[in-house]
Amino acid sequence: MMPMTRVQDLRPRIPETEKITINLGYVDLGHIDLLVQEGFYSNRTDFIRTAIRNQLDRHGDAVRQSVARHRLDLGLHHYTRRDLEQVRAAGETLHIQVLGLAVIANDVSPELARDTIASIHVLGALQASPAVKAALGDRIR
């Protein structure tokens, strides 16, 4: 009998997508279902993702200019307890501006978050404990 090897994640996996809900008229939904039925798309989600990507591509120049103008950081940004403790030790504060996903680690206390995060502006999603979100409520826009 072979010994079992246990694999432990060092960090919890962050979901790559965020679920959203939209309301569509019945005729629009019917058009989507027809295109799926005819094999143009594998399912409704495939159609909707493709439509969104096409619109983002269409407005790509405007998005890039806006990102630069607002000085947004693109992608995934993870803020650990150690990162924030270093910010506090340096006597500084952060102005978090992210287009994508900002994650504040679960071991960050509300007090540490308030001491080190002056403002948060996230276009996309912010993941943090409910206590940290509550503590930063007046700083999140």
Short mmCIF file of N, CA, C and O in Angstrom, two decimals:
data_model
loop_
_atom_site.label_atom_id
_atom_site.label_comp_id
_atom_site.label_asym_id
_atom_site.label_seq_id
_atom_site.Cartn_x
_atom_site.Cartn_y
_atom_site.Cartn_z
N MET A 1 0.85 -1.19 0.00
CA MET A 1 0.00 0.00 0.00
C MET A 1 0.89 1.24 0.00
O MET A 1 1.80 1.36 0.80
N MET A 2 0.59 2.16 -0.87
CA MET A 2 1.38 3.40 -0.98
C MET A 2 0.87 4.43 0.01
O MET A 2 -0.34 4.54 0.22
N PRO A 3 1.78 5.18 0.63
CA PRO A 3 1.33 6.21 1.56
C PRO A 3 0.60 7.32 0.81
O PRO A 3 0.94 7.65 -0.33
N MET A 4 -0.39 7.90 1.44
CA MET A 4 -1.14 9.00 0.83
C MET A 4 -0.38 10.30 1.04
O MET A 4 0.13 10.56 2.12
N THR A 5 -0.31 11.07 0.01
CA THR A 5 0.32 12.37 0.07
C THR A 5 -0.76 13.43 0.19
O THR A 5 -1.71 13.43 -0.58
N ARG A 6 -0.59 14.30 1.14
CA ARG A 6 -1.56 15.38 1.32
C ARG A 6 -1.01 16.65 0.68
O ARG A 6 0.13 17.01 0.89
N VAL A 7 -1.83 17.29 -0.09
CA VAL A 7 -1.45 18.54 -0.73
C VAL A 7 -2.25 19.64 -0.07
O VAL A 7 -3.47 19.55 0.05
N GLN A 8 -1.56 20.66 0.35
CA GLN A 8 -2.22 21.77 1.02
C GLN A 8 -1.92 23.05 0.25
O GLN A 8 -0.76 23.34 -0.05
N ASP A 9 -2.96 23.77 -0.10
CA ASP A 9 -2.78 25.06 -0.75
C ASP A 9 -2.23 26.06 0.25
O ASP A 9 -2.68 26.12 1.39
N LEU A 10 -1.23 26.83 -0.19
CA LEU A 10 -0.69 27.87 0.67
C LEU A 10 -1.64 29.04 0.78
O LEU A 10 -1.72 29.71 1.79
N ARG A 11 -2.33 29.31 -0.30
CA ARG A 11 -3.35 30.36 -0.32
C ARG A 11 -4.62 29.78 -0.93
O ARG A 11 -4.54 28.96 -1.83
N PRO A 12 -5.77 30.20 -0.47
CA PRO A 12 -6.99 29.73 -1.11
C PRO A 12 -7.04 30.22 -2.56
O PRO A 12 -6.58 31.33 -2.86
N ARG A 13 -7.59 29.39 -3.43
CA ARG A 13 -7.72 29.78 -4.84
C ARG A 13 -8.74 30.91 -4.98
O ARG A 13 -9.80 30.87 -4.39
N ILE A 14 -8.37 31.87 -5.79
CA ILE A 14 -9.26 32.99 -6.05
C ILE A 14 -10.04 32.68 -7.32
O ILE A 14 -9.45 32.31 -8.33
N PRO A 15 -11.35 32.79 -7.26
CA PRO A 15 -12.13 32.51 -8.46
C PRO A 15 -11.72 33.43 -9.60
O PRO A 15 -11.38 34.59 -9.39
N GLU A 16 -11.74 32.89 -10.81
CA GLU A 16 -11.33 33.67 -11.98
C GLU A 16 -12.47 34.48 -12.58
O GLU A 16 -12.26 35.27 -13.48
N THR A 17 -13.67 34.24 -12.10
CA THR A 17 -14.83 34.95 -12.64
C THR A 17 -15.73 35.42 -11.50
O THR A 17 -15.65 34.91 -10.38
N GLU A 18 -16.55 36.38 -11.81
CA GLU A 18 -17.54 36.90 -10.87
C GLU A 18 -18.90 36.69 -11.51
O GLU A 18 -19.08 36.95 -12.70
N LYS A 19 -19.84 36.20 -10.76
CA LYS A 19 -21.18 35.96 -11.29
C LYS A 19 -21.96 37.27 -11.28
O LYS A 19 -21.94 38.01 -10.29
N ILE A 20 -22.61 37.56 -12.40
CA ILE A 20 -23.49 38.72 -12.48
C ILE A 20 -24.86 38.25 -12.97
O ILE A 20 -24.98 37.17 -13.55
N THR A 21 -25.84 39.05 -12.74
CA THR A 21 -27.20 38.74 -13.19
C THR A 21 -27.66 39.87 -14.09
O THR A 21 -27.46 41.04 -13.78
N ILE A 22 -28.25 39.51 -15.22
CA ILE A 22 -28.81 40.52 -16.11
C ILE A 22 -30.25 40.16 -16.44
O ILE A 22 -30.64 38.99 -16.37
N ASN A 23 -31.01 41.16 -16.77
CA ASN A 23 -32.38 40.96 -17.22
C ASN A 23 -32.43 41.25 -18.71
O ASN A 23 -31.93 42.28 -19.16
N LEU A 24 -33.01 40.34 -19.48
CA LEU A 24 -33.16 40.49 -20.91
C LEU A 24 -34.62 40.36 -21.28
O LEU A 24 -35.36 39.58 -20.65
N GLY A 25 -35.00 41.05 -22.33
CA GLY A 25 -36.34 40.87 -22.86
C GLY A 25 -36.48 39.49 -23.49
O GLY A 25 -35.49 38.87 -23.88
N TYR A 26 -37.71 39.01 -23.59
CA TYR A 26 -37.95 37.67 -24.11
C TYR A 26 -37.51 37.52 -25.56
O TYR A 26 -37.00 36.47 -25.95
N VAL A 27 -37.66 38.56 -26.34
CA VAL A 27 -37.27 38.48 -27.75
C VAL A 27 -35.75 38.38 -27.88
O VAL A 27 -35.23 37.55 -28.63
N ASP A 28 -35.03 39.21 -27.11
CA ASP A 28 -33.56 39.13 -27.13
C ASP A 28 -33.10 37.74 -26.68
O ASP A 28 -32.20 37.14 -27.28
N LEU A 29 -33.70 37.24 -25.62
CA LEU A 29 -33.35 35.92 -25.12
C LEU A 29 -33.65 34.84 -26.17
O LEU A 29 -32.86 33.92 -26.36
N GLY A 30 -34.75 35.00 -26.85
CA GLY A 30 -35.09 34.06 -27.92
C GLY A 30 -34.07 34.08 -29.05
O GLY A 30 -33.72 33.02 -29.60
N HIS A 31 -33.60 35.27 -29.41
CA HIS A 31 -32.55 35.37 -30.44
C HIS A 31 -31.28 34.63 -30.00
O HIS A 31 -30.65 33.93 -30.80
N ILE A 32 -30.91 34.82 -28.74
CA ILE A 32 -29.73 34.14 -28.22
C ILE A 32 -29.93 32.63 -28.28
O ILE A 32 -29.06 31.88 -28.75
N ASP A 33 -31.08 32.17 -27.82
CA ASP A 33 -31.36 30.73 -27.84
C ASP A 33 -31.34 30.17 -29.26
O ASP A 33 -30.87 29.05 -29.49
N LEU A 34 -31.83 30.94 -30.22
CA LEU A 34 -31.80 30.50 -31.62
C LEU A 34 -30.36 30.34 -32.11
O LEU A 34 -30.02 29.33 -32.74
N LEU A 35 -29.51 31.31 -31.79
CA LEU A 35 -28.10 31.22 -32.20
C LEU A 35 -27.40 30.03 -31.53
O LEU A 35 -26.56 29.37 -32.15
N VAL A 36 -27.76 29.76 -30.28
CA VAL A 36 -27.20 28.59 -29.58
C VAL A 36 -27.70 27.32 -30.27
O VAL A 36 -26.92 26.41 -30.57
N GLN A 37 -28.99 27.26 -30.54
CA GLN A 37 -29.58 26.08 -31.19
C GLN A 37 -28.95 25.82 -32.55
O GLN A 37 -28.73 24.68 -32.93
N GLU A 38 -28.63 26.88 -33.27
CA GLU A 38 -28.04 26.75 -34.61
C GLU A 38 -26.54 26.49 -34.56
O GLU A 38 -25.90 26.36 -35.60
N GLY A 39 -25.96 26.45 -33.36
CA GLY A 39 -24.56 26.09 -33.21
C GLY A 39 -23.57 27.23 -33.32
O GLY A 39 -22.36 26.99 -33.37
N PHE A 40 -24.04 28.47 -33.34
CA PHE A 40 -23.12 29.61 -33.39
C PHE A 40 -22.40 29.79 -32.05
O PHE A 40 -21.27 30.28 -32.01
N TYR A 41 -23.06 29.43 -30.96
CA TYR A 41 -22.50 29.52 -29.61
C TYR A 41 -22.83 28.25 -28.86
O TYR A 41 -23.84 27.60 -29.14
N SER A 42 -21.98 27.89 -27.89
CA SER A 42 -22.22 26.64 -27.17
C SER A 42 -23.35 26.77 -26.14
O SER A 42 -24.01 25.78 -25.84
N ASN A 43 -23.55 27.98 -25.63
CA ASN A 43 -24.63 28.21 -24.66
C ASN A 43 -24.85 29.72 -24.52
O ASN A 43 -24.14 30.52 -25.14
N ARG A 44 -25.80 30.09 -23.69
CA ARG A 44 -26.11 31.52 -23.50
C ARG A 44 -24.90 32.27 -22.96
O ARG A 44 -24.61 33.39 -23.38
N THR A 45 -24.20 31.68 -22.00
CA THR A 45 -23.03 32.33 -21.41
C THR A 45 -21.97 32.62 -22.45
O THR A 45 -21.37 33.69 -22.46
N ASP A 46 -21.74 31.67 -23.34
CA ASP A 46 -20.76 31.85 -24.42
C ASP A 46 -21.14 33.06 -25.27
O ASP A 46 -20.29 33.89 -25.61
N PHE A 47 -22.41 33.18 -25.62
CA PHE A 47 -22.87 34.32 -26.41
C PHE A 47 -22.64 35.64 -25.66
O PHE A 47 -22.11 36.60 -26.20
N ILE A 48 -23.03 35.67 -24.39
CA ILE A 48 -22.94 36.91 -23.61
C ILE A 48 -21.48 37.31 -23.41
O ILE A 48 -21.12 38.49 -23.57
N ARG A 49 -20.62 36.36 -23.09
CA ARG A 49 -19.19 36.68 -22.94
C ARG A 49 -18.61 37.21 -24.25
O ARG A 49 -17.83 38.17 -24.24
N THR A 50 -18.97 36.59 -25.36
CA THR A 50 -18.48 37.04 -26.67
C THR A 50 -18.96 38.45 -26.96
O THR A 50 -18.19 39.30 -27.42
N ALA A 51 -20.22 38.73 -26.68
CA ALA A 51 -20.77 40.07 -26.92
C ALA A 51 -20.05 41.11 -26.06
O ALA A 51 -19.72 42.20 -26.53
N ILE A 52 -19.79 40.77 -24.82
CA ILE A 52 -19.10 41.71 -23.92
C ILE A 52 -17.67 41.95 -24.41
O ILE A 52 -17.21 43.10 -24.47
N ARG A 53 -16.97 40.89 -24.77
CA ARG A 53 -15.59 41.06 -25.27
C ARG A 53 -15.56 41.90 -26.53
O ARG A 53 -14.65 42.73 -26.70
N ASN A 54 -16.53 41.69 -27.41
CA ASN A 54 -16.58 42.50 -28.63
C ASN A 54 -16.78 43.98 -28.31
O ASN A 54 -16.15 44.85 -28.94
N GLN A 55 -17.62 44.29 -27.35
CA GLN A 55 -17.84 45.68 -26.97
C GLN A 55 -16.59 46.26 -26.29
O GLN A 55 -16.23 47.42 -26.53
N LEU A 56 -15.92 45.47 -25.46
CA LEU A 56 -14.69 45.95 -24.83
C LEU A 56 -13.61 46.21 -25.89
O LEU A 56 -12.90 47.21 -25.80
N ASP A 57 -13.51 45.33 -26.87
CA ASP A 57 -12.56 45.56 -27.97
C ASP A 57 -12.92 46.82 -28.74
O ASP A 57 -12.05 47.61 -29.11
N ARG A 58 -14.19 47.01 -28.99
CA ARG A 58 -14.67 48.17 -29.76
C ARG A 58 -14.31 49.48 -29.06
O ARG A 58 -14.03 50.48 -29.70
N HIS A 59 -14.32 49.47 -27.74
CA HIS A 59 -14.04 50.68 -26.96
C HIS A 59 -12.65 50.64 -26.32
O HIS A 59 -12.38 51.38 -25.37
N GLY A 60 -11.77 49.79 -26.84
CA GLY A 60 -10.45 49.57 -26.25
C GLY A 60 -9.63 50.83 -26.07
O GLY A 60 -9.00 51.02 -25.02
N ASP A 61 -9.59 51.70 -27.08
CA ASP A 61 -8.80 52.93 -26.96
C ASP A 61 -9.32 53.82 -25.84
O ASP A 61 -8.54 54.36 -25.06
N ALA A 62 -10.63 53.96 -25.75
CA ALA A 62 -11.22 54.80 -24.70
C ALA A 62 -10.93 54.21 -23.32
O ALA A 62 -10.62 54.95 -22.38
N VAL A 63 -10.98 52.90 -23.20
CA VAL A 63 -10.69 52.25 -21.91
C VAL A 63 -9.24 52.49 -21.53
O VAL A 63 -8.93 52.84 -20.39
N ARG A 64 -8.30 52.28 -22.47
CA ARG A 64 -6.88 52.49 -22.18
C ARG A 64 -6.61 53.93 -21.75
O ARG A 64 -5.86 54.17 -20.80
N GLN A 65 -7.21 54.89 -22.41
CA GLN A 65 -7.02 56.30 -22.04
C GLN A 65 -7.58 56.58 -20.66
O GLN A 65 -6.96 57.29 -19.86
N SER A 66 -8.73 56.01 -20.36
CA SER A 66 -9.35 56.22 -19.05
C SER A 66 -8.53 55.57 -17.94
O SER A 66 -8.35 56.16 -16.87
N VAL A 67 -8.01 54.38 -18.19
CA VAL A 67 -7.15 53.69 -17.20
C VAL A 67 -5.93 54.55 -16.90
O VAL A 67 -5.56 54.74 -15.74
N ALA A 68 -5.32 55.08 -17.94
CA ALA A 68 -4.13 55.93 -17.74
C ALA A 68 -4.50 57.21 -17.00
O ALA A 68 -3.79 57.63 -16.08
N ARG A 69 -5.60 57.83 -17.38
CA ARG A 69 -6.02 59.09 -16.76
C ARG A 69 -6.32 58.91 -15.27
O ARG A 69 -5.98 59.74 -14.45
N HIS A 70 -6.95 57.80 -14.93
CA HIS A 70 -7.33 57.54 -13.54
C HIS A 70 -6.25 56.81 -12.75
O HIS A 70 -6.43 56.54 -11.57
N ARG A 71 -5.15 56.49 -13.43
CA ARG A 71 -4.01 55.79 -12.80
C ARG A 71 -4.45 54.51 -12.09
O ARG A 71 -4.12 54.28 -10.92
N LEU A 72 -5.19 53.69 -12.82
CA LEU A 72 -5.67 52.42 -12.29
C LEU A 72 -4.63 51.32 -12.53
O LEU A 72 -4.00 51.27 -13.58
N ASP A 73 -4.46 50.45 -11.55
CA ASP A 73 -3.61 49.27 -11.70
C ASP A 73 -4.48 48.15 -12.27
O ASP A 73 -5.56 47.88 -11.75
N LEU A 74 -3.99 47.50 -13.32
CA LEU A 74 -4.76 46.45 -13.98
C LEU A 74 -4.46 45.08 -13.40
O LEU A 74 -3.32 44.78 -13.05
N GLY A 75 -5.49 44.25 -13.30
CA GLY A 75 -5.30 42.86 -12.94
C GLY A 75 -5.65 42.53 -11.51
O GLY A 75 -6.50 43.16 -10.89
N LEU A 76 -4.94 41.53 -10.98
CA LEU A 76 -5.17 41.04 -9.63
C LEU A 76 -4.14 41.65 -8.70
O LEU A 76 -2.94 41.59 -8.96
N HIS A 77 -4.61 42.24 -7.61
CA HIS A 77 -3.72 42.81 -6.60
C HIS A 77 -4.10 42.24 -5.24
O HIS A 77 -5.24 42.38 -4.81
N HIS A 78 -3.13 41.60 -4.62
CA HIS A 78 -3.35 40.91 -3.35
C HIS A 78 -2.61 41.67 -2.26
O HIS A 78 -1.40 41.88 -2.36
N TYR A 79 -3.31 42.07 -1.21
CA TYR A 79 -2.71 42.81 -0.10
C TYR A 79 -2.70 41.91 1.11
O TYR A 79 -3.74 41.56 1.66
N THR A 80 -1.51 41.52 1.55
CA THR A 80 -1.36 40.60 2.67
C THR A 80 -1.20 41.38 3.97
O THR A 80 -0.94 42.60 3.96
N ARG A 81 -1.33 40.67 5.08
CA ARG A 81 -1.11 41.31 6.38
C ARG A 81 0.32 41.86 6.45
O ARG A 81 0.53 42.97 6.91
N ARG A 82 1.28 41.08 5.96
CA ARG A 82 2.67 41.52 5.98
C ARG A 82 2.86 42.81 5.17
O ARG A 82 3.55 43.73 5.61
N ASP A 83 2.23 42.87 3.97
CA ASP A 83 2.32 44.08 3.15
C ASP A 83 1.82 45.30 3.92
O ASP A 83 2.47 46.35 3.95
N LEU A 84 0.67 45.14 4.57
CA LEU A 84 0.07 46.27 5.27
C LEU A 84 0.84 46.63 6.54
O LEU A 84 0.93 47.81 6.90
N GLU A 85 1.42 45.64 7.19
CA GLU A 85 2.26 45.94 8.36
C GLU A 85 3.50 46.73 7.95
O GLU A 85 3.93 47.63 8.67
N GLN A 86 4.06 46.45 6.79
CA GLN A 86 5.20 47.21 6.29
C GLN A 86 4.80 48.64 5.95
O GLN A 86 5.55 49.58 6.23
N VAL A 87 3.62 48.81 5.40
CA VAL A 87 3.11 50.15 5.10
C VAL A 87 2.95 50.94 6.40
O VAL A 87 3.37 52.09 6.49
N ARG A 88 2.37 50.29 7.41
CA ARG A 88 2.18 50.96 8.70
C ARG A 88 3.52 51.31 9.34
O ARG A 88 3.71 52.41 9.85
N ALA A 89 4.48 50.39 9.29
CA ALA A 89 5.81 50.63 9.88
C ALA A 89 6.51 51.80 9.19
O ALA A 89 7.27 52.54 9.83
N ALA A 90 6.25 52.00 7.91
CA ALA A 90 6.85 53.10 7.16
C ALA A 90 6.10 54.42 7.38
O ALA A 90 6.51 55.46 6.87
N GLY A 91 4.99 54.37 8.11
CA GLY A 91 4.20 55.57 8.36
C GLY A 91 3.46 56.07 7.13
O GLY A 91 3.16 57.26 7.01
N GLU A 92 3.14 55.15 6.22
CA GLU A 92 2.47 55.52 4.98
C GLU A 92 1.06 54.97 4.95
O GLU A 92 0.67 54.18 5.82
N THR A 93 0.31 55.38 3.95
CA THR A 93 -1.02 54.82 3.70
C THR A 93 -1.15 54.54 2.21
O THR A 93 -0.45 55.14 1.39
N LEU A 94 -2.06 53.63 1.89
CA LEU A 94 -2.27 53.25 0.50
C LEU A 94 -3.54 53.89 -0.05
O LEU A 94 -4.53 54.03 0.65
N HIS A 95 -3.48 54.23 -1.32
CA HIS A 95 -4.65 54.62 -2.10
C HIS A 95 -4.77 53.55 -3.17
O HIS A 95 -4.06 53.58 -4.17
N ILE A 96 -5.64 52.58 -2.94
CA ILE A 96 -5.79 51.43 -3.82
C ILE A 96 -6.72 51.80 -4.96
O ILE A 96 -7.85 52.20 -4.73
N GLN A 97 -6.22 51.66 -6.20
CA GLN A 97 -7.01 51.94 -7.40
C GLN A 97 -6.77 50.80 -8.37
O GLN A 97 -5.70 50.72 -8.97
N VAL A 98 -7.76 49.92 -8.50
CA VAL A 98 -7.59 48.71 -9.28
C VAL A 98 -8.72 48.55 -10.28
O VAL A 98 -9.88 48.78 -9.96
N LEU A 99 -8.35 48.14 -11.49
CA LEU A 99 -9.31 47.69 -12.48
C LEU A 99 -9.07 46.19 -12.60
O LEU A 99 -8.04 45.77 -13.13
N GLY A 100 -9.95 45.40 -12.02
CA GLY A 100 -9.78 43.95 -11.98
C GLY A 100 -10.25 43.42 -10.66
O GLY A 100 -11.41 43.59 -10.30
N LEU A 101 -9.32 42.82 -9.91
CA LEU A 101 -9.66 42.23 -8.62
C LEU A 101 -8.67 42.68 -7.57
O LEU A 101 -7.46 42.55 -7.75
N ALA A 102 -9.17 43.23 -6.46
CA ALA A 102 -8.35 43.58 -5.31
C ALA A 102 -8.75 42.63 -4.18
O ALA A 102 -9.93 42.49 -3.87
N VAL A 103 -7.74 41.98 -3.58
CA VAL A 103 -7.99 41.03 -2.51
C VAL A 103 -7.22 41.49 -1.28
O VAL A 103 -6.01 41.72 -1.34
N ILE A 104 -7.93 41.65 -0.18
CA ILE A 104 -7.30 41.93 1.11
C ILE A 104 -7.37 40.63 1.89
O ILE A 104 -8.46 40.08 2.11
N ALA A 105 -6.22 40.10 2.27
CA ALA A 105 -6.13 38.78 2.89
C ALA A 105 -7.03 38.66 4.12
O ALA A 105 -7.29 39.65 4.82
N ASN A 106 -7.48 37.44 4.36
CA ASN A 106 -8.41 37.19 5.47
C ASN A 106 -7.80 37.43 6.84
O ASN A 106 -8.52 37.67 7.80
N ASP A 107 -6.45 37.38 6.95
CA ASP A 107 -5.84 37.60 8.26
C ASP A 107 -5.55 39.07 8.55
O ASP A 107 -4.95 39.41 9.56
N VAL A 108 -6.01 39.97 7.67
CA VAL A 108 -5.86 41.41 7.90
C VAL A 108 -6.99 41.84 8.84
O VAL A 108 -8.16 41.62 8.57
N SER A 109 -6.61 42.45 9.95
CA SER A 109 -7.61 42.91 10.91
C SER A 109 -8.24 44.22 10.43
O SER A 109 -7.62 44.97 9.67
N PRO A 110 -9.45 44.51 10.89
CA PRO A 110 -10.07 45.79 10.53
C PRO A 110 -9.21 46.99 10.97
O PRO A 110 -9.13 47.98 10.25
N GLU A 111 -8.54 46.88 12.11
CA GLU A 111 -7.71 47.97 12.61
C GLU A 111 -6.51 48.21 11.69
O GLU A 111 -6.19 49.36 11.36
N LEU A 112 -5.86 47.12 11.25
CA LEU A 112 -4.73 47.25 10.33
C LEU A 112 -5.18 47.85 9.00
O LEU A 112 -4.50 48.72 8.45
N ALA A 113 -6.32 47.43 8.52
CA ALA A 113 -6.84 47.97 7.27
C ALA A 113 -7.10 49.47 7.40
O ALA A 113 -6.71 50.25 6.52
N ARG A 114 -7.74 49.89 8.49
CA ARG A 114 -8.03 51.33 8.66
C ARG A 114 -6.76 52.14 8.83
O ARG A 114 -6.67 53.27 8.36
N ASP A 115 -5.75 51.57 9.48
CA ASP A 115 -4.49 52.29 9.69
C ASP A 115 -3.70 52.49 8.39
O ASP A 115 -2.91 53.43 8.29
N THR A 116 -3.89 51.60 7.42
CA THR A 116 -3.01 51.60 6.26
C THR A 116 -3.66 51.90 4.93
O THR A 116 -2.97 52.20 3.96
N ILE A 117 -4.99 51.83 4.85
CA ILE A 117 -5.68 52.05 3.57
C ILE A 117 -6.49 53.33 3.68
O ILE A 117 -7.48 53.41 4.40
N ALA A 118 -6.04 54.35 2.93
CA ALA A 118 -6.70 55.65 2.96
C ALA A 118 -7.93 55.68 2.06
O ALA A 118 -8.91 56.36 2.37
N SER A 119 -7.86 54.96 0.92
CA SER A 119 -8.99 54.93 0.01
C SER A 119 -8.91 53.70 -0.88
O SER A 119 -7.84 53.16 -1.11
N ILE A 120 -10.08 53.27 -1.34
CA ILE A 120 -10.17 52.13 -2.25
C ILE A 120 -11.13 52.48 -3.37
O ILE A 120 -12.27 52.87 -3.11
N HIS A 121 -10.66 52.31 -4.59
CA HIS A 121 -11.50 52.48 -5.78
C HIS A 121 -11.24 51.26 -6.65
O HIS A 121 -10.16 51.13 -7.22
N VAL A 122 -12.21 50.36 -6.71
CA VAL A 122 -12.05 49.13 -7.48
C VAL A 122 -13.14 49.07 -8.54
O VAL A 122 -14.33 49.17 -8.23
N LEU A 123 -12.70 48.93 -9.78
CA LEU A 123 -13.62 48.66 -10.88
C LEU A 123 -13.44 47.18 -11.20
O LEU A 123 -12.42 46.77 -11.74
N GLY A 124 -14.39 46.39 -10.81
CA GLY A 124 -14.30 44.94 -10.91
C GLY A 124 -14.83 44.35 -9.63
O GLY A 124 -16.02 44.45 -9.36
N ALA A 125 -13.94 43.79 -8.81
CA ALA A 125 -14.39 43.17 -7.56
C ALA A 125 -13.37 43.39 -6.45
O ALA A 125 -12.17 43.40 -6.69
N LEU A 126 -13.89 43.56 -5.25
CA LEU A 126 -13.08 43.66 -4.04
C LEU A 126 -13.43 42.48 -3.16
O LEU A 126 -14.60 42.26 -2.83
N GLN A 127 -12.40 41.70 -2.78
CA GLN A 127 -12.60 40.59 -1.86
C GLN A 127 -11.89 40.90 -0.56
O GLN A 127 -10.68 41.15 -0.55
N ALA A 128 -12.65 40.91 0.51
CA ALA A 128 -12.13 41.16 1.84
C ALA A 128 -13.15 40.61 2.83
O ALA A 128 -14.32 40.39 2.47
N SER A 129 -12.72 40.41 4.05
CA SER A 129 -13.66 39.91 5.06
C SER A 129 -14.75 40.97 5.29
O SER A 129 -14.53 42.17 5.08
N PRO A 130 -15.92 40.53 5.72
CA PRO A 130 -16.99 41.49 6.02
C PRO A 130 -16.55 42.55 7.04
O PRO A 130 -16.92 43.72 6.92
N ALA A 131 -15.74 42.15 8.02
CA ALA A 131 -15.29 43.11 9.04
C ALA A 131 -14.38 44.17 8.43
O ALA A 131 -14.49 45.36 8.76
N VAL A 132 -13.49 43.78 7.53
CA VAL A 132 -12.60 44.75 6.88
C VAL A 132 -13.40 45.67 5.96
O VAL A 132 -13.20 46.88 5.95
N LYS A 133 -14.34 45.10 5.22
CA LYS A 133 -15.18 45.94 4.35
C LYS A 133 -15.97 46.95 5.18
O LYS A 133 -16.09 48.11 4.80
N ALA A 134 -16.48 46.53 6.32
CA ALA A 134 -17.22 47.44 7.19
C ALA A 134 -16.31 48.54 7.73
O ALA A 134 -16.68 49.71 7.77
N ALA A 135 -15.10 48.15 8.13
CA ALA A 135 -14.16 49.13 8.68
C ALA A 135 -13.73 50.16 7.64
O ALA A 135 -13.44 51.31 7.98
N LEU A 136 -13.71 49.76 6.38
CA LEU A 136 -13.27 50.66 5.30
C LEU A 136 -14.46 51.25 4.53
O LEU A 136 -14.26 51.91 3.52
N GLY A 137 -15.66 51.03 5.02
CA GLY A 137 -16.86 51.46 4.31
C GLY A 137 -16.84 52.90 3.85
O GLY A 137 -17.27 53.21 2.73
N ASP A 138 -16.34 53.80 4.67
CA ASP A 138 -16.32 55.22 4.30
C ASP A 138 -15.17 55.56 3.34
O ASP A 138 -15.08 56.69 2.86
N ARG A 139 -14.31 54.59 3.05
CA ARG A 139 -13.16 54.82 2.18
C ARG A 139 -13.30 54.10 0.83
O ARG A 139 -12.45 54.24 -0.03
N ILE A 140 -14.35 53.32 0.69
CA ILE A 140 -14.58 52.58 -0.55
C ILE A 140 -15.51 53.39 -1.44
O ILE A 140 -16.57 53.81 -1.02
N ARG A 141 -15.06 53.57 -2.68
CA ARG A 141 -15.96 54.27 -3.63
C ARG A 141 -16.11 53.46 -4.87
O ARG A 141 -15.40 52.56 -5.17
#
